[in-house]
Short mmCIF file of C-alpha atoms and ligand atoms in Angstrom, two decimals:
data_model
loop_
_atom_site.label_atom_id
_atom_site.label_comp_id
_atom_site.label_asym_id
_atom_site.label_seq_id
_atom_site.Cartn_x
_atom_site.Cartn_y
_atom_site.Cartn_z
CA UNK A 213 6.94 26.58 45.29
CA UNK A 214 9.91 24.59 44.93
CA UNK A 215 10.30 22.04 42.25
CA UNK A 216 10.93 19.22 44.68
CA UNK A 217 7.51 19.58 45.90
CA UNK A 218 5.88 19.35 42.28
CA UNK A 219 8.25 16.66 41.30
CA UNK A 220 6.74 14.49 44.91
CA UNK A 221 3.40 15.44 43.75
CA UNK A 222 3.66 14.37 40.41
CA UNK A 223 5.48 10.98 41.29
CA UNK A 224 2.54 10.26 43.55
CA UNK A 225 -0.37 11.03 41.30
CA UNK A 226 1.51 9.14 37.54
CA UNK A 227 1.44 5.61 36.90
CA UNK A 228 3.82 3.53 37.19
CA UNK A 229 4.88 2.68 33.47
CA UNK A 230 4.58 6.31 32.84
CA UNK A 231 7.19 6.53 35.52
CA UNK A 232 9.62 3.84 34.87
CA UNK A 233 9.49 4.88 30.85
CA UNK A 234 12.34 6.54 29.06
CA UNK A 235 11.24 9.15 26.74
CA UNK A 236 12.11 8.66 23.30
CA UNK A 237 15.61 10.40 22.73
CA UNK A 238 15.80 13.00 19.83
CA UNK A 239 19.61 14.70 19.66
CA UNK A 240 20.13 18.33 18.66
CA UNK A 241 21.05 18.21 15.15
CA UNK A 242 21.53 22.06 14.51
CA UNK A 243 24.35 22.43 12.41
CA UNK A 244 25.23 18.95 11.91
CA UNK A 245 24.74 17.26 8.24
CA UNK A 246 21.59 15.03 9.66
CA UNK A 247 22.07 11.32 8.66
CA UNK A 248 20.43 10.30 11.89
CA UNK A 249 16.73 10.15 10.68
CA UNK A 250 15.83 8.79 7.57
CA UNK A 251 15.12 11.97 5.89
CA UNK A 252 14.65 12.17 2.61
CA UNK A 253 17.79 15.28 1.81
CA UNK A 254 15.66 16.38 -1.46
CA UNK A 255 14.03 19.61 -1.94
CA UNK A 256 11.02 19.81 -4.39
CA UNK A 257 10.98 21.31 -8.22
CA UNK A 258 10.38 25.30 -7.99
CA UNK A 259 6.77 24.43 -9.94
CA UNK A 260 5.39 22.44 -6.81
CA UNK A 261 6.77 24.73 -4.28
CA UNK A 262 4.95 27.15 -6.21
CA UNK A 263 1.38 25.49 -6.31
CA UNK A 264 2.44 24.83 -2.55
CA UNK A 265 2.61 28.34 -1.80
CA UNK A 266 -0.64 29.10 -3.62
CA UNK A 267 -2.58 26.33 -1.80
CA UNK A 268 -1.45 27.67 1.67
CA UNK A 269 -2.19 31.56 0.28
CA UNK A 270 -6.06 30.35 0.39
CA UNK A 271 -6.42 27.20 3.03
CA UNK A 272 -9.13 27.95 5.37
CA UNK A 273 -7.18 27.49 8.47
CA UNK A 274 -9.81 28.86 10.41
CA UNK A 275 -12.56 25.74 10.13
CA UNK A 276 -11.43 23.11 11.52
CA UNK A 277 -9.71 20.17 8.62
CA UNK A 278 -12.39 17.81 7.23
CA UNK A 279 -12.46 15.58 9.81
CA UNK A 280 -12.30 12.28 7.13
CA UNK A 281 -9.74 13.54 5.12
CA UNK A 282 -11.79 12.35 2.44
CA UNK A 283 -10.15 13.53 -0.72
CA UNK A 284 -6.76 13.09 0.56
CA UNK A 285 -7.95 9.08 1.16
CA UNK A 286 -9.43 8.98 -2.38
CA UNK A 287 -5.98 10.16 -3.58
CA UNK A 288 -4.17 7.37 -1.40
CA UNK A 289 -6.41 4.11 -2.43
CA UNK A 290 -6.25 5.59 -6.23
CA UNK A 291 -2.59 5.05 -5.62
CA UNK A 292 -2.25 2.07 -4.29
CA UNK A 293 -5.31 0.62 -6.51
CA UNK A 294 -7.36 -0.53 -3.81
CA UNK A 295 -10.16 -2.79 -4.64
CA UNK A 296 -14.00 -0.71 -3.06
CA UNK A 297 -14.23 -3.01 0.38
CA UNK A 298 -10.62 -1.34 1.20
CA UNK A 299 -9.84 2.38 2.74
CA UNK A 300 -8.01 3.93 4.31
CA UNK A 301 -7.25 5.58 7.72
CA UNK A 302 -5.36 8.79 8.55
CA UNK A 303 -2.58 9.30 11.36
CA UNK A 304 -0.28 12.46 12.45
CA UNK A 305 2.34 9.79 11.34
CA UNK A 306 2.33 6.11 11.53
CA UNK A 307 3.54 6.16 15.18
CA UNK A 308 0.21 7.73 16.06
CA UNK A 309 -1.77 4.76 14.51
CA UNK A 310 0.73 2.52 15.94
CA UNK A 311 -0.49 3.81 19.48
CA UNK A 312 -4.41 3.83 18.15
CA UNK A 313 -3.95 -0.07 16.39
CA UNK A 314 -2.52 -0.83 20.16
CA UNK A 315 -5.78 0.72 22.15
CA UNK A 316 -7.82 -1.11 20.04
CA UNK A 317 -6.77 -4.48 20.74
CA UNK A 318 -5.21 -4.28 24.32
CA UNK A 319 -7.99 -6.51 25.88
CA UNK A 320 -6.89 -7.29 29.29
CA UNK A 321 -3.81 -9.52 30.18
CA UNK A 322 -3.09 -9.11 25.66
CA UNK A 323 0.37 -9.35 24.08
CA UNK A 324 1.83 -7.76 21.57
CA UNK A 325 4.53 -9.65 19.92
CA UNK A 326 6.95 -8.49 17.72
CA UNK A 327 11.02 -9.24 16.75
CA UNK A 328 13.85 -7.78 18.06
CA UNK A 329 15.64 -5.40 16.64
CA UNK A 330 13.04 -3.67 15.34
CA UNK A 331 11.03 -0.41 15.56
CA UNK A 332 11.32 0.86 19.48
CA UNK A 333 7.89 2.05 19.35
CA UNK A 334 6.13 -1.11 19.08
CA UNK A 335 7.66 -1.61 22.83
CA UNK A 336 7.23 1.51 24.08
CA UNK A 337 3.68 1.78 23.50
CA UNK A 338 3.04 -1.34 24.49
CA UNK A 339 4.71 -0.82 27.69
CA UNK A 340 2.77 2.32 28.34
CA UNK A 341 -0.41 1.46 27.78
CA UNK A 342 0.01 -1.96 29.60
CA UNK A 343 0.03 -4.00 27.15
CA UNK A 344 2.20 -7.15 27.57
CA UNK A 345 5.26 -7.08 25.10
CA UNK A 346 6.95 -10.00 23.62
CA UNK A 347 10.04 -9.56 21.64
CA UNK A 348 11.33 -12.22 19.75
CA UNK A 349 15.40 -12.45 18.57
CA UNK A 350 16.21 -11.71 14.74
CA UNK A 351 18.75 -14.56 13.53
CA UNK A 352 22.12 -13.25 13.67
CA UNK A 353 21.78 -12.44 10.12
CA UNK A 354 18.88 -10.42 11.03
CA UNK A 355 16.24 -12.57 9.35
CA UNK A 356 13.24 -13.76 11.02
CA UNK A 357 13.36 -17.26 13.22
CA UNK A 358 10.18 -18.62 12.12
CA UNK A 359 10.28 -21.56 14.37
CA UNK A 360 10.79 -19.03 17.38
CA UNK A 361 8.12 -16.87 16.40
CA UNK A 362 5.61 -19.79 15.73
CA UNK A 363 6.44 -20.94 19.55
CA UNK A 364 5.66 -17.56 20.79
CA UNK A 365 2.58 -17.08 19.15
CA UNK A 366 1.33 -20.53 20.43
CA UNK A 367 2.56 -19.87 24.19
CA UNK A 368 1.07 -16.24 23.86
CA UNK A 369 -1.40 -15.65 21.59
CA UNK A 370 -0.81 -12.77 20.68
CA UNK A 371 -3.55 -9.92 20.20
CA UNK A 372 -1.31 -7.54 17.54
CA UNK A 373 1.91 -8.57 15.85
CA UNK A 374 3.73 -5.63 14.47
CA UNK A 375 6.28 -6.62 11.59
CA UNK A 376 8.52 -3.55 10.10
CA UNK A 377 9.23 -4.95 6.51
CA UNK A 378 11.88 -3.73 5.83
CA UNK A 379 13.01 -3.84 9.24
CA UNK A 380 14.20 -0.82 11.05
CA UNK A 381 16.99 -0.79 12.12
CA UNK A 382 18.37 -3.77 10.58
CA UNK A 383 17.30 -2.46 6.78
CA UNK A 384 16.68 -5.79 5.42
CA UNK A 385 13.79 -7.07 4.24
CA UNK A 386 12.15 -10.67 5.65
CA UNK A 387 11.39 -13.63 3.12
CA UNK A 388 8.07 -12.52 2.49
CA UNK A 389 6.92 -16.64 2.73
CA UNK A 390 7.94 -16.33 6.48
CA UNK A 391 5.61 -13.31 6.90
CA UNK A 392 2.81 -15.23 5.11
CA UNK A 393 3.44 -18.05 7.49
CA UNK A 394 3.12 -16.07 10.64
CA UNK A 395 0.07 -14.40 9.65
CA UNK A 396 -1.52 -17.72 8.91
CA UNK A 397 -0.65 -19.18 11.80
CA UNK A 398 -1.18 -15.61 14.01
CA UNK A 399 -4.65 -15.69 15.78
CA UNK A 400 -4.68 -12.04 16.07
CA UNK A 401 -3.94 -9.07 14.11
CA UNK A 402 -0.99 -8.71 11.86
CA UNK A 403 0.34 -5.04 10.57
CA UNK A 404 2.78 -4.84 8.20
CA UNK A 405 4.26 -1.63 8.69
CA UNK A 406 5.73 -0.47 5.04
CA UNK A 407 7.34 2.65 6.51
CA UNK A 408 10.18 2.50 3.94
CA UNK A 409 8.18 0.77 0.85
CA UNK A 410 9.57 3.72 -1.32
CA UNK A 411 13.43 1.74 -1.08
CA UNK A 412 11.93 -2.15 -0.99
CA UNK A 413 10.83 -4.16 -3.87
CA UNK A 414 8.17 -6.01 -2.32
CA UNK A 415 4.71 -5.23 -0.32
CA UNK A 416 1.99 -6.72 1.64
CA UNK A 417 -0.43 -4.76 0.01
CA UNK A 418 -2.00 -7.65 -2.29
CA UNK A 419 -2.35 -9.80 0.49
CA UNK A 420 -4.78 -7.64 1.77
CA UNK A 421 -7.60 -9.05 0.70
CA UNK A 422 -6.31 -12.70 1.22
CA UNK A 423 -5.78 -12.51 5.08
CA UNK A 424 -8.45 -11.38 7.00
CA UNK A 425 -6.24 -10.30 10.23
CA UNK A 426 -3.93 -8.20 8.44
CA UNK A 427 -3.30 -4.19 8.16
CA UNK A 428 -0.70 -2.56 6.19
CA UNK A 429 0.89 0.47 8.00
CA UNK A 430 2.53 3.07 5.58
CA UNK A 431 4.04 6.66 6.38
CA UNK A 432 5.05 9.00 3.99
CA UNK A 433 7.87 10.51 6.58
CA UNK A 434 10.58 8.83 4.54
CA UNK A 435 9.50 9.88 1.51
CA UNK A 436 10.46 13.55 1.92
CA UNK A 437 6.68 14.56 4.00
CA UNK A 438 8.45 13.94 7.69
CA UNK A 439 7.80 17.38 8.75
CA UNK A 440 4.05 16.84 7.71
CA UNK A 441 3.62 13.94 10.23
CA UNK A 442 1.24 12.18 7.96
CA UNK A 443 0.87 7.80 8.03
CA UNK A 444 -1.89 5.81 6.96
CA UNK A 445 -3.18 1.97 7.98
CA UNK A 446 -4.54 0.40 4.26
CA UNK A 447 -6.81 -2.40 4.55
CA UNK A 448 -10.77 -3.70 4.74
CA UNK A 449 -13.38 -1.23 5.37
CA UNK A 450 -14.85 -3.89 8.31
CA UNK A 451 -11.38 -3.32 10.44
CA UNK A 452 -10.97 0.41 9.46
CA UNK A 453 -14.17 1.60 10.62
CA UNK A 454 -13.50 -0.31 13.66
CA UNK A 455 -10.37 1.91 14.24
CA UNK A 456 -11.83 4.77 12.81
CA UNK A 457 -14.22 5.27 16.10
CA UNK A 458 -10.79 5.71 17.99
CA UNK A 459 -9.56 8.44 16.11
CA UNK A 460 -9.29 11.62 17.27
CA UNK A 461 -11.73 14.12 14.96
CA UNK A 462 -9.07 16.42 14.19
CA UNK A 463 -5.59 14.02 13.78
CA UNK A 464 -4.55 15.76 10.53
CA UNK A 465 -4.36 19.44 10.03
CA UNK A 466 -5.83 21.38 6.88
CA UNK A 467 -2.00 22.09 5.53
CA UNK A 468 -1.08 18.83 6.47
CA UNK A 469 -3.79 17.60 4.17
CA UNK A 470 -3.26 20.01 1.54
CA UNK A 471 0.28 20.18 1.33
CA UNK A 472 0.20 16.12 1.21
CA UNK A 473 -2.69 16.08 -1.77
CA UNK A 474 -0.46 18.09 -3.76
CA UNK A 475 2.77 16.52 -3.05
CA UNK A 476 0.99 13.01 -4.22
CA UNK A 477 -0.65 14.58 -7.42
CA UNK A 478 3.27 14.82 -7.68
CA UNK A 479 4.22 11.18 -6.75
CA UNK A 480 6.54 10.71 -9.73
CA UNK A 481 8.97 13.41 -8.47
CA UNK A 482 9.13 11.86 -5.06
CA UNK A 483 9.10 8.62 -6.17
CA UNK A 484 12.18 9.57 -8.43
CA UNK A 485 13.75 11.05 -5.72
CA UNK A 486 13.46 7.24 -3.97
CA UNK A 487 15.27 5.89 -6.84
CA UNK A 488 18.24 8.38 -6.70
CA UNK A 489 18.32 7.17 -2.70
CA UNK A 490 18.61 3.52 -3.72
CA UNK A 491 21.52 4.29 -6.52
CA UNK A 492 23.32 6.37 -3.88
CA UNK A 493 22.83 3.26 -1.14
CA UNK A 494 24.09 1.07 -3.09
CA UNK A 495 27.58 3.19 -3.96
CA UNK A 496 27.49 4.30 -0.15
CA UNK A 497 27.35 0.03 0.66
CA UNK A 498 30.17 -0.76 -1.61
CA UNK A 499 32.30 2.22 -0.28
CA UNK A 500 31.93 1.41 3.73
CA UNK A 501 32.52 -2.66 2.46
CA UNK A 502 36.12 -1.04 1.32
CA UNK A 503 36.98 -0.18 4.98
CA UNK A 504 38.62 -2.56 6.75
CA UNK A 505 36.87 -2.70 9.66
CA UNK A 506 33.89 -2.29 8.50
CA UNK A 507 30.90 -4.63 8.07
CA UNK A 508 27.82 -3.13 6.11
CA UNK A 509 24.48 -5.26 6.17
CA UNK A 510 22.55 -5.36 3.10
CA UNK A 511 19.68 -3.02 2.64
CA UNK A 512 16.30 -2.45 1.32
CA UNK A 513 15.64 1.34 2.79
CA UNK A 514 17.06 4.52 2.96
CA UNK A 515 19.30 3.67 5.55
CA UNK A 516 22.78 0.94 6.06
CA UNK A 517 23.35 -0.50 9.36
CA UNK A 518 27.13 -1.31 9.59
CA UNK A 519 29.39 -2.56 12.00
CA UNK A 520 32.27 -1.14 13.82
CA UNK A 521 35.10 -1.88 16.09
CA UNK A 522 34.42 1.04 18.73
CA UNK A 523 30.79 2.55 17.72
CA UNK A 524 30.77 5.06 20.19
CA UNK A 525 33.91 5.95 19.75
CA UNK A 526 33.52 6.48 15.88
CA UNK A 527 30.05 8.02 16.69
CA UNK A 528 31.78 10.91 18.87
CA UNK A 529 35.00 11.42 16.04
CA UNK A 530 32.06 11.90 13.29
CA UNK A 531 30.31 14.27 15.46
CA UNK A 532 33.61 16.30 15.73
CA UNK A 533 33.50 16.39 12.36
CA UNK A 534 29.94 17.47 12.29
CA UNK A 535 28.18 14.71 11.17
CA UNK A 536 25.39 12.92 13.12
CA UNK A 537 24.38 9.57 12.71
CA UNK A 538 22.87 6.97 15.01
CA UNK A 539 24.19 4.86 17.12
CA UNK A 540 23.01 1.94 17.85
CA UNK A 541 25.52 0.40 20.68
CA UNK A 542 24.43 0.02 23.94
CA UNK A 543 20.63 -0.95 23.11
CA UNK A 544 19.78 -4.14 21.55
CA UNK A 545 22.69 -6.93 22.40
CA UNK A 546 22.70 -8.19 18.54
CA UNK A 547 23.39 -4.19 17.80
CA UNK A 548 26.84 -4.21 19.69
CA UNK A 549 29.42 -1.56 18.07
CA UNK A 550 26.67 -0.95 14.89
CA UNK A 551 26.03 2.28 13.55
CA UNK A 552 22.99 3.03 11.52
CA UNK A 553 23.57 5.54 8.88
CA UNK A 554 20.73 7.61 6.68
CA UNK A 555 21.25 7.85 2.50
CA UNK A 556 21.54 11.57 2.28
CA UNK A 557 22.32 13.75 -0.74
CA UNK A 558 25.64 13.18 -2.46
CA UNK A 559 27.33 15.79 -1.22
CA UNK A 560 26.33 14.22 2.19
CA UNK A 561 27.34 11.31 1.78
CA UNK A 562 30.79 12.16 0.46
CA UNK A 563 31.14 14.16 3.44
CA UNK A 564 30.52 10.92 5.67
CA UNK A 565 32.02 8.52 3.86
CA UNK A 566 34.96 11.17 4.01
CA UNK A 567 34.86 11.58 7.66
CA UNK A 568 34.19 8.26 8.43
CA UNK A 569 37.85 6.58 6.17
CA UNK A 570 39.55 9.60 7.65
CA UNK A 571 38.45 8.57 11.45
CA UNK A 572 39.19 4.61 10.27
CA UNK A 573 42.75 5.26 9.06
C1 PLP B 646 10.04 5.95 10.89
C2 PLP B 646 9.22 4.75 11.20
C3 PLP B 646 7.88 4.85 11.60
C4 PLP B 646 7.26 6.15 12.06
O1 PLP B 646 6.94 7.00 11.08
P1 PLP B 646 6.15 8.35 11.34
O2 PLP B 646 5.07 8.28 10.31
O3 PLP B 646 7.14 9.43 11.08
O4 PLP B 646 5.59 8.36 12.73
C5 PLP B 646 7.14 3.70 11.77
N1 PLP B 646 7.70 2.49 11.56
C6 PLP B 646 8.98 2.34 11.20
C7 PLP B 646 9.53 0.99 11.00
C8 PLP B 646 9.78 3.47 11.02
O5 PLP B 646 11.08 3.31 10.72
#
């Protein structure tokens, strides 16, 4: 059968956004010190790994994972101090509840409205589940344009409004009375998605119970769990068992769920290990603002977005020197020759920083 046939076939029988989509590009990073991915570069103390290894000796991977993730919830809200009419609800990473939050509300003819730059899955999933997507311009200084996002929710009403705070991959945070604004003035639902609250001073999480159309979305990817694939939505029991029925029984796996219990009963290390990222961010940010050439945008994540004079070209000279970061040239037009680089270990980030004045001279 040749693959020309199957290809025909398949064309005919797929829809059309499925079509027209371009799949979400991961490089090969084998061998290459990773700064592309927001990775936390931190191993754990040999006393966790330990209980680690013990847990796994004796999970029942046989039965099927409680389906509620129950204890693993408890463990979250206890964390976060949520009041009894909040829970929680448990994705195979944020990006899956990003896709669930969108089936939910994608009425027909609904918009989801978010800024741009931001997070590309918003859009994607949007697109592919035909929802319509509004994308509304950061100022240049990558802050939010109130005014323009006030207009757009009036002309489109929009169902879901996704806000990254901080933004990815800008890496600032927005003035959080802009965000209060827009979910006052939003008619539908507003999710705060937290993904790097571990680097940022500030959340939504107290506003929960003060707005009643908004979710806070939290992963704990960048927190040194990415290989778990493990994000949760926080917020009132009346929306989340709404969601809940969407679900799929089985989202998170038994290790998943063990693994992450333990790693929380350990928050203090991770959290520690946060704190070491934001020291090393800010020495990384002073050394690429020594560059000439080189403009770094402030940051509140694990990550600095800076600025170039050939992006791709610098991109391809740190690859030859076996580093991989991302770059950002080429997609959104307020992203021309920026390169987006993740915090890594020091070692790491000598060896960019290295590269990088080397490459520059
Ligand atoms: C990384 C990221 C996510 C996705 O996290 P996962 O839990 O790994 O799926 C969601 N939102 C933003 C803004 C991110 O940067």
């Amino acid at each position: 059968m040749s693959s020309h046939l199957v290809e025909s076939v398949a064309a005919s029988l797929l829809r059309k956004e499925v079509l027209d989509l371009h799949a979400y590009h991961v490089p090969e990073s084998a061998g290459f010190v990773k700064l592309d991915a927001m990775e936390n570069p931190y191993g754990l103390p040999e006393s966790v790994l330990e209980e680690l290894q013990a847990c796994i000796y004796q999970a029942p991977i046989n039965r099927y994972p409680d389906p509620t993730g129950r204890a693993l919830k408890q463990q979250i809200s206890r964390i976060l101090n949520l009041s009894d009419d909040m829970d929680i609800l448990l994705g195979n990473g944020s990006d899956e509840l990003i896709q669930l939050l969108v089936m939910a509300l994608n009425k027909p003819n609904s918009t989801l409205l978010s800024v741009e730059p931001s997070f590309v899955m918003y859009k994607m999933i949007a697109t592919f589940t035909g929802m319509n997507y509004v994308g509304v311009p950061l100022k240049t200084d990558f802050s939010l344009d109130t005014p323009a996002i006030l207009a757009a929710i009036k002309q489109h009403q929009p169902a879901l409004v996704f806000l990254a705070y901080p933004n990815n991959p800008t890496g600032n945070t927005f003035a959080a009375e802009d965000v209060q604004t827009i979910i006052e003035v939003a008619t539908g639902l507003v999710v705060v998605d937290e993904a790097y609250y571990a680097f940022a001073e500030e959340s939504f999480i107290p506003y929960l119970a003060t707005y009643p159309n908004l979710l806070v979305m939290r992963t704990f990817s960048k927190l040194g769990m990415a290989g778990l694939r493990l994000g949760f939505i926080a917020g009132s029991k009346a929306w989340l068992q709404q969601l809940d029925k969407l679900r799929l029984p089985y989202n998170v796996g038994v290790l998943p769920q063990l693994v992450a219990e333990i790693l929380l009963k350990h928050h203090d290390v991770l959290l520690q290990q946060a704190e070491q990222i934001k020291q090393a961010r800010s020495q990384l940010s002073q050394q690429l603002a020594a560059l000439t050439g080189v403009e770094v945008f402030e940051s509140q994540a694990n990550f600095i977005l800076f600025r170039v004079n050939a992006a791709s070209d610098v991109f391809n000279a740190l690859k030859q020197h076996n580093i991989l970061i991302k770059n950002l040239n080429g997609g959104h037009p307020m992203l021309v020759n920026c390169l987006r680089v993740t915090v890594g270990s020091e070692e790491e980030n000598n060896q960019f920083i290295n590269a990088l004045r080397e490459i520059l001279k």
